[in-house]
GROMACS .gro file of C-alpha atoms in nm:
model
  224
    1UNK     CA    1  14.761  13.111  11.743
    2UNK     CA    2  14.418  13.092  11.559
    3UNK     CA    3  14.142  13.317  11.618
    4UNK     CA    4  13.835  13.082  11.740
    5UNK     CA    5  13.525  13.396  11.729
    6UNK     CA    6  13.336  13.122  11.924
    7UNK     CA    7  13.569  13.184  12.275
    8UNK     CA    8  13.448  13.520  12.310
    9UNK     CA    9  13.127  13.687  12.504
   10UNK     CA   10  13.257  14.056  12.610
   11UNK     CA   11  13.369  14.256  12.309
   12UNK     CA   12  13.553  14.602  12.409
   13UNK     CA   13  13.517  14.824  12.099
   14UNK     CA   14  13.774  15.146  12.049
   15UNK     CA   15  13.541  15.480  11.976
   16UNK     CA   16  13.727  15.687  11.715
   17UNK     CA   17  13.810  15.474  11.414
   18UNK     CA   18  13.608  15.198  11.501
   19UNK     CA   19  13.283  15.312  11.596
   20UNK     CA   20  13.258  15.653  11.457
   21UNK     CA   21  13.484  15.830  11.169
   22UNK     CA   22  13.589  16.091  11.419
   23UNK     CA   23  13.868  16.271  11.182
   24UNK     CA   24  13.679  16.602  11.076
   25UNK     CA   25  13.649  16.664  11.426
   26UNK     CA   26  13.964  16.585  11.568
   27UNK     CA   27  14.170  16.732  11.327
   28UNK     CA   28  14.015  17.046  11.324
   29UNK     CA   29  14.052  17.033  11.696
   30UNK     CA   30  14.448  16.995  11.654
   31UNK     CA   31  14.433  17.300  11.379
   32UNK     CA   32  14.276  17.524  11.677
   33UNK     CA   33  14.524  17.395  11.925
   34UNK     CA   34  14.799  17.457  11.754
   35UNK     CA   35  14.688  17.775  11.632
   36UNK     CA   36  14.657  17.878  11.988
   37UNK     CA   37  14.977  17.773  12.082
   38UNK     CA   38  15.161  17.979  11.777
   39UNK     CA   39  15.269  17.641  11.630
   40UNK     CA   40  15.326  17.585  11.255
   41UNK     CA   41  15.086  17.436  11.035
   42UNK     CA   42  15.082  17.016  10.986
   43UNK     CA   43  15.016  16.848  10.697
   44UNK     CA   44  14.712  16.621  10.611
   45UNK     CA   45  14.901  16.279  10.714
   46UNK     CA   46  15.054  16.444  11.077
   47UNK     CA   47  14.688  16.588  11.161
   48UNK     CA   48  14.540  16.164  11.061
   49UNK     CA   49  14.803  16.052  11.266
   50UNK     CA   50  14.609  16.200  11.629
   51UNK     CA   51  14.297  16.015  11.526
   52UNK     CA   52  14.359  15.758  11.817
   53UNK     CA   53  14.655  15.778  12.016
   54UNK     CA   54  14.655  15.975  12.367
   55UNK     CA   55  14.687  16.361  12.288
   56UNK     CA   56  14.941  16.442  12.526
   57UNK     CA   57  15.156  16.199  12.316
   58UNK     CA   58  15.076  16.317  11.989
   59UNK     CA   59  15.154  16.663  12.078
   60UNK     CA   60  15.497  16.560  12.189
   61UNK     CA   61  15.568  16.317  11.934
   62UNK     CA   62  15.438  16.480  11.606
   63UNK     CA   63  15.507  16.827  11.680
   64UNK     CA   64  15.769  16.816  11.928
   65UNK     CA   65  15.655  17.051  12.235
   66UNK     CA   66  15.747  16.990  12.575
   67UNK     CA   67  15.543  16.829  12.811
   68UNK     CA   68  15.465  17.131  12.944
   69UNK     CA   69  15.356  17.280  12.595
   70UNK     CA   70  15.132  16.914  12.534
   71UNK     CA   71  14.977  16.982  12.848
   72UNK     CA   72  14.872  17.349  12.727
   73UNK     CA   73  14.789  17.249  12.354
   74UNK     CA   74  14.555  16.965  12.486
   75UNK     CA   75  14.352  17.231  12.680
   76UNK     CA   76  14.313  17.427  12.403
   77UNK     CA   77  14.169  17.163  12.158
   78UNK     CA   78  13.938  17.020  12.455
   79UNK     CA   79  13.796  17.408  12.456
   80UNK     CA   80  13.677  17.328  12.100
   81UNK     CA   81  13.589  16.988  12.096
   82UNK     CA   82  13.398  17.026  12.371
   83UNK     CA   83  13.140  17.249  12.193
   84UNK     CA   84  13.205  17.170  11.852
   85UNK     CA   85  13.461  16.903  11.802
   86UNK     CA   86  13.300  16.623  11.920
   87UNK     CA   87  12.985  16.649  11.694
   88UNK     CA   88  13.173  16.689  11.375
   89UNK     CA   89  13.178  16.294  11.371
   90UNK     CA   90  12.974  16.044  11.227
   91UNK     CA   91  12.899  15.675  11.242
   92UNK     CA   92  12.967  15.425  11.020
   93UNK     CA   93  12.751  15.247  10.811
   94UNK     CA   94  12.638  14.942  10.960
   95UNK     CA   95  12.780  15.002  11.329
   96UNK     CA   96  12.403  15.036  11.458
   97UNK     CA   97  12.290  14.738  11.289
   98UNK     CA   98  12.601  14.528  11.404
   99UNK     CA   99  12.553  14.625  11.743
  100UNK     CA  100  12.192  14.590  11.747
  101UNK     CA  101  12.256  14.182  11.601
  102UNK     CA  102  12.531  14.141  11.875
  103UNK     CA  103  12.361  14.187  12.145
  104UNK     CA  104  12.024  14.042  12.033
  105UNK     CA  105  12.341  13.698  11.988
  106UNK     CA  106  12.407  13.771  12.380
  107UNK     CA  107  12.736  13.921  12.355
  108UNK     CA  108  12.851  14.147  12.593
  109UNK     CA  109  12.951  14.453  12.468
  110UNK     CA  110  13.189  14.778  12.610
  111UNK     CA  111  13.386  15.050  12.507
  112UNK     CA  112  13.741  15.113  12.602
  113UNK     CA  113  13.850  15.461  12.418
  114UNK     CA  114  14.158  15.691  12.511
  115UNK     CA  115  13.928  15.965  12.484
  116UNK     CA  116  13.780  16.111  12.758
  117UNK     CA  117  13.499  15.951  12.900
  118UNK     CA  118  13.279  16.239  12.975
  119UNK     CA  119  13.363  16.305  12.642
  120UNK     CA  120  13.270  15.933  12.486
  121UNK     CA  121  12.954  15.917  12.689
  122UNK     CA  122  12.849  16.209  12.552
  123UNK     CA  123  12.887  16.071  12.159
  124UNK     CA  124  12.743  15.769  12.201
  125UNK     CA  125  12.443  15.922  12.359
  126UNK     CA  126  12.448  16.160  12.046
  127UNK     CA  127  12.447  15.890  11.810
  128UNK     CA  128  12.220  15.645  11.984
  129UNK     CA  129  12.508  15.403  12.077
  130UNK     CA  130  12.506  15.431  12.473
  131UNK     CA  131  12.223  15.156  12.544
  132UNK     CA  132  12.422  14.917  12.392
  133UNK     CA  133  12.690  14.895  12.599
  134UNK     CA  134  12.713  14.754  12.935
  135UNK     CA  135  13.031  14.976  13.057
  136UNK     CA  136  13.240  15.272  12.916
  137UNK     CA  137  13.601  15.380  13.014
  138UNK     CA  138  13.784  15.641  12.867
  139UNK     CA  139  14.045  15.838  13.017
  140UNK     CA  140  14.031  16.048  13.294
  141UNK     CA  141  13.996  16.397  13.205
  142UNK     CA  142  14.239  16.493  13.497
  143UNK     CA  143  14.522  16.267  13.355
  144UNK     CA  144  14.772  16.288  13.166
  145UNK     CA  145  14.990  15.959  13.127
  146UNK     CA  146  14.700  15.686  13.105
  147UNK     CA  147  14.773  15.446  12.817
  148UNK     CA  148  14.502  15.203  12.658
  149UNK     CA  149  14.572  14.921  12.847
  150UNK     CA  150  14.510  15.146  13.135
  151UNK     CA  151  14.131  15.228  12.982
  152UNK     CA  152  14.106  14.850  12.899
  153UNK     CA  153  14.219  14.737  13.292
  154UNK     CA  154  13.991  14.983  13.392
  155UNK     CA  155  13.650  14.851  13.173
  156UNK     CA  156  13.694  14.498  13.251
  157UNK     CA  157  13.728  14.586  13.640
  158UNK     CA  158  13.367  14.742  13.538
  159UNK     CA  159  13.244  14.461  13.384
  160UNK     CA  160  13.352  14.225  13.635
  161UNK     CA  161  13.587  14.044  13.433
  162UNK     CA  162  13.794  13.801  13.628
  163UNK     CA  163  14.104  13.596  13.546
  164UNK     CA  164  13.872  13.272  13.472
  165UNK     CA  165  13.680  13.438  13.181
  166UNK     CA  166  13.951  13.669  13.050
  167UNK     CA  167  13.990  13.400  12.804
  168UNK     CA  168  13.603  13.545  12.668
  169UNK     CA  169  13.716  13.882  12.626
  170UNK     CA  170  13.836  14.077  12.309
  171UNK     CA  171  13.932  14.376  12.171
  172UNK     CA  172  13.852  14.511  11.840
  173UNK     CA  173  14.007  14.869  11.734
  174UNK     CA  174  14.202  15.022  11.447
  175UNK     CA  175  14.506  15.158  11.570
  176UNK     CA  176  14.829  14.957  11.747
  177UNK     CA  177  14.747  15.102  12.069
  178UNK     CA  178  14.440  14.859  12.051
  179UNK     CA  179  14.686  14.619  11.995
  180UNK     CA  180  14.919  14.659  12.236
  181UNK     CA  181  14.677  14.789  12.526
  182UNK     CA  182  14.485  14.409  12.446
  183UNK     CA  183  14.830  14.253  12.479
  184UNK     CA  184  14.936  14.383  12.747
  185UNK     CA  185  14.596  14.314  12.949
  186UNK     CA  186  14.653  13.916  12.799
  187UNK     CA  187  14.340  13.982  12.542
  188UNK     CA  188  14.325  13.912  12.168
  189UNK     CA  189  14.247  14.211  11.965
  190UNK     CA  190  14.079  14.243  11.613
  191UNK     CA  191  14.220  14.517  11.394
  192UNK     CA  192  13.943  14.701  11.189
  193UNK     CA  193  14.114  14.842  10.915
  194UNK     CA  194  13.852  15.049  10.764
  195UNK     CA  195  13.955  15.297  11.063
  196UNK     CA  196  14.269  15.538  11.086
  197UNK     CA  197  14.573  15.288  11.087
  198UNK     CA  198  14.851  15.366  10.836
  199UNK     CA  199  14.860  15.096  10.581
  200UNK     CA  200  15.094  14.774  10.725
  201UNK     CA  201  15.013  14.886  11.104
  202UNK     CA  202  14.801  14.639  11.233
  203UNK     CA  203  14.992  14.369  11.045
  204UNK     CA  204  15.314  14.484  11.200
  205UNK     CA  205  15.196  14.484  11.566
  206UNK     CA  206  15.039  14.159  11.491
  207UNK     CA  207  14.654  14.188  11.536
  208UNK     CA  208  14.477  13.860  11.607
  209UNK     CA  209  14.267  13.885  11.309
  210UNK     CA  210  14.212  14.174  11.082
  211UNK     CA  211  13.849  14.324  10.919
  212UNK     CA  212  13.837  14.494  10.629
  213UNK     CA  213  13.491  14.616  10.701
  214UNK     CA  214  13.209  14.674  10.920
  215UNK     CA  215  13.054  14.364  10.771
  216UNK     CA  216  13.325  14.188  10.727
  217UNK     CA  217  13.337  14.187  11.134
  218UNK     CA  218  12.934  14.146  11.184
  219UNK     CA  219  13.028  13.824  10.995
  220UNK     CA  220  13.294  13.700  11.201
  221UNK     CA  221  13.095  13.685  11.513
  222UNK     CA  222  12.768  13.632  11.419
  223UNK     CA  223  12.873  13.295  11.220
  224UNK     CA  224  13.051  13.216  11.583
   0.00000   0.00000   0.00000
C-alpha cells in the first residue's frame, strides 16, 4: 500500500532511537545490572540490542535468566538510570527543529515509548521536548508484560483517538516493536533508521516507509 504523508495529523514518536540517542545510558545501565546480578559480561552488539525493546524481555532473551532473575536485573538497572542513566542521553540533531516546524504545520504530536513514563517525562522535560507533545505513555513502572502496542492503545485512548480518525494516525520509531505495536493497533509506522535497528530490520517487518535521517523525515511531512 503507498504511504500518502498527507492522511496523517497525530504522529506518535518512539523516545530512545528516535528522539534521543539513548545508548550510553542504557547500556551502561545493563553493565550495572548485570554486574549486580553476578552475570557474565556482553558484548558491544548484545548490550545495542536493549536499546528499545521491553527490559524484562531483553533480560530473558539475550542473557537467558528466568523471569524471576529479569524481574531482579531490571530493578537493579532502574537504581542507576534513575540517577544517572537517564541523563547520559542526548538529542539528535535536528529533532527540536523538526518538532518545532510540525507543530507550527498543525500536526498533532505524542510519544508512545516502552520506557517508563515517569521515566520519559522526565527526559523530555530535560531536553526541552515535553511542550511539544500533547500526550505521553510509556509503560507502567509496576508492570512487567506491557508490549508497545499496549503503550500505543494506551496514548491514542489519551489523545482521544477514535476508530473514524485512526486512519490520521502514525507511528514513526526505529525498532520492529514500532512496527509491530503500529500493526497491531491498525496504524502505519515509519521506520527511522538512523536509530538502533540492526541493518535489514525494518525492511523485514515491513515498515510503511523508511527515513534515513532526521531530515529526511522533516521532509516527508512537511512537503505533505
Amino acid at each position: 500500500m503507498q504511504f500518502i504523508p498527507s492522511k496523517y495529523h497525530y504522529l506518535l514518536f518512539d523516545l530512545d532511537g528516535t528522539l534521543t540517542d539513548s545508548g550510553e545510558g542504557i547500556i551502561n545501565c545493563v553493565r550495572y545490572a548485570l554486574q549486580k546480578c553476578n552475570m557474565p559480561v556482553l558484548n558491544e552488539n548484545q548490550l545495542r540490542s536493549f536499546i528499545g525493546p521491553p527490559l524484562l524481555e531483553s533480560f530473558q532473551s539475550i542473557c537467558g535468566m528466568t523471569s524471576e532473575q529479569a524481574i531482579f536485573a531490571v530493578s537493579q538497572y532502574r537504581k542507576r538510570f534513575a540517577s544517572i542513566g537517564m541523563y547520559e542521553n542526548t538529542v539528535y540533531d535536528g529533532i527540536p527543529a523538526l518538532l518545532q516546524q510540525f507543530t507550527k504545520k498543525g500536526y498533532v504530536l505524542a510519544v508512545a515509548t516502552s520506557k517508563p513514563e515517569v521515566f520519559a517525562k522526565k527526559i523530555l522535560k530535560h531536553f526541552g521536548l515535553l511542550n511539544y507533545f500533547t500526550a505521553i505513555a510509556g509503560s507502567d513502572i509496576h508492570k512487567v508484560d506491557e508490549t508497545k502496542a499496549d503503550v500505543i492503545k494506551t496514548v491514542l485512548q489519551r489523545l482521544g483517538i477514535t476508530n473514524e480518525i485512526l486512519s490520521e494516525v502514525v507511528m514513526i520509531g526505529d525498532r520492529k516493536y514500532d512496527i509491530i505495536g503500529a500493526k497491531t493497533c491498525g496504524i502505519p509506522c515509519v521506520g527511522v533508521s538512523y536509530g538502533y535497528a540492526p541493518e535489514g530490520e525494518l525492511e523485514k517487518y515491513q515498515a510503511d516507509k523508511i527515513v534515513l535521517t532526521v531530515n529526511d523525515l522533516k521532509n516527508l511531512f512537511m512537503s505533505a
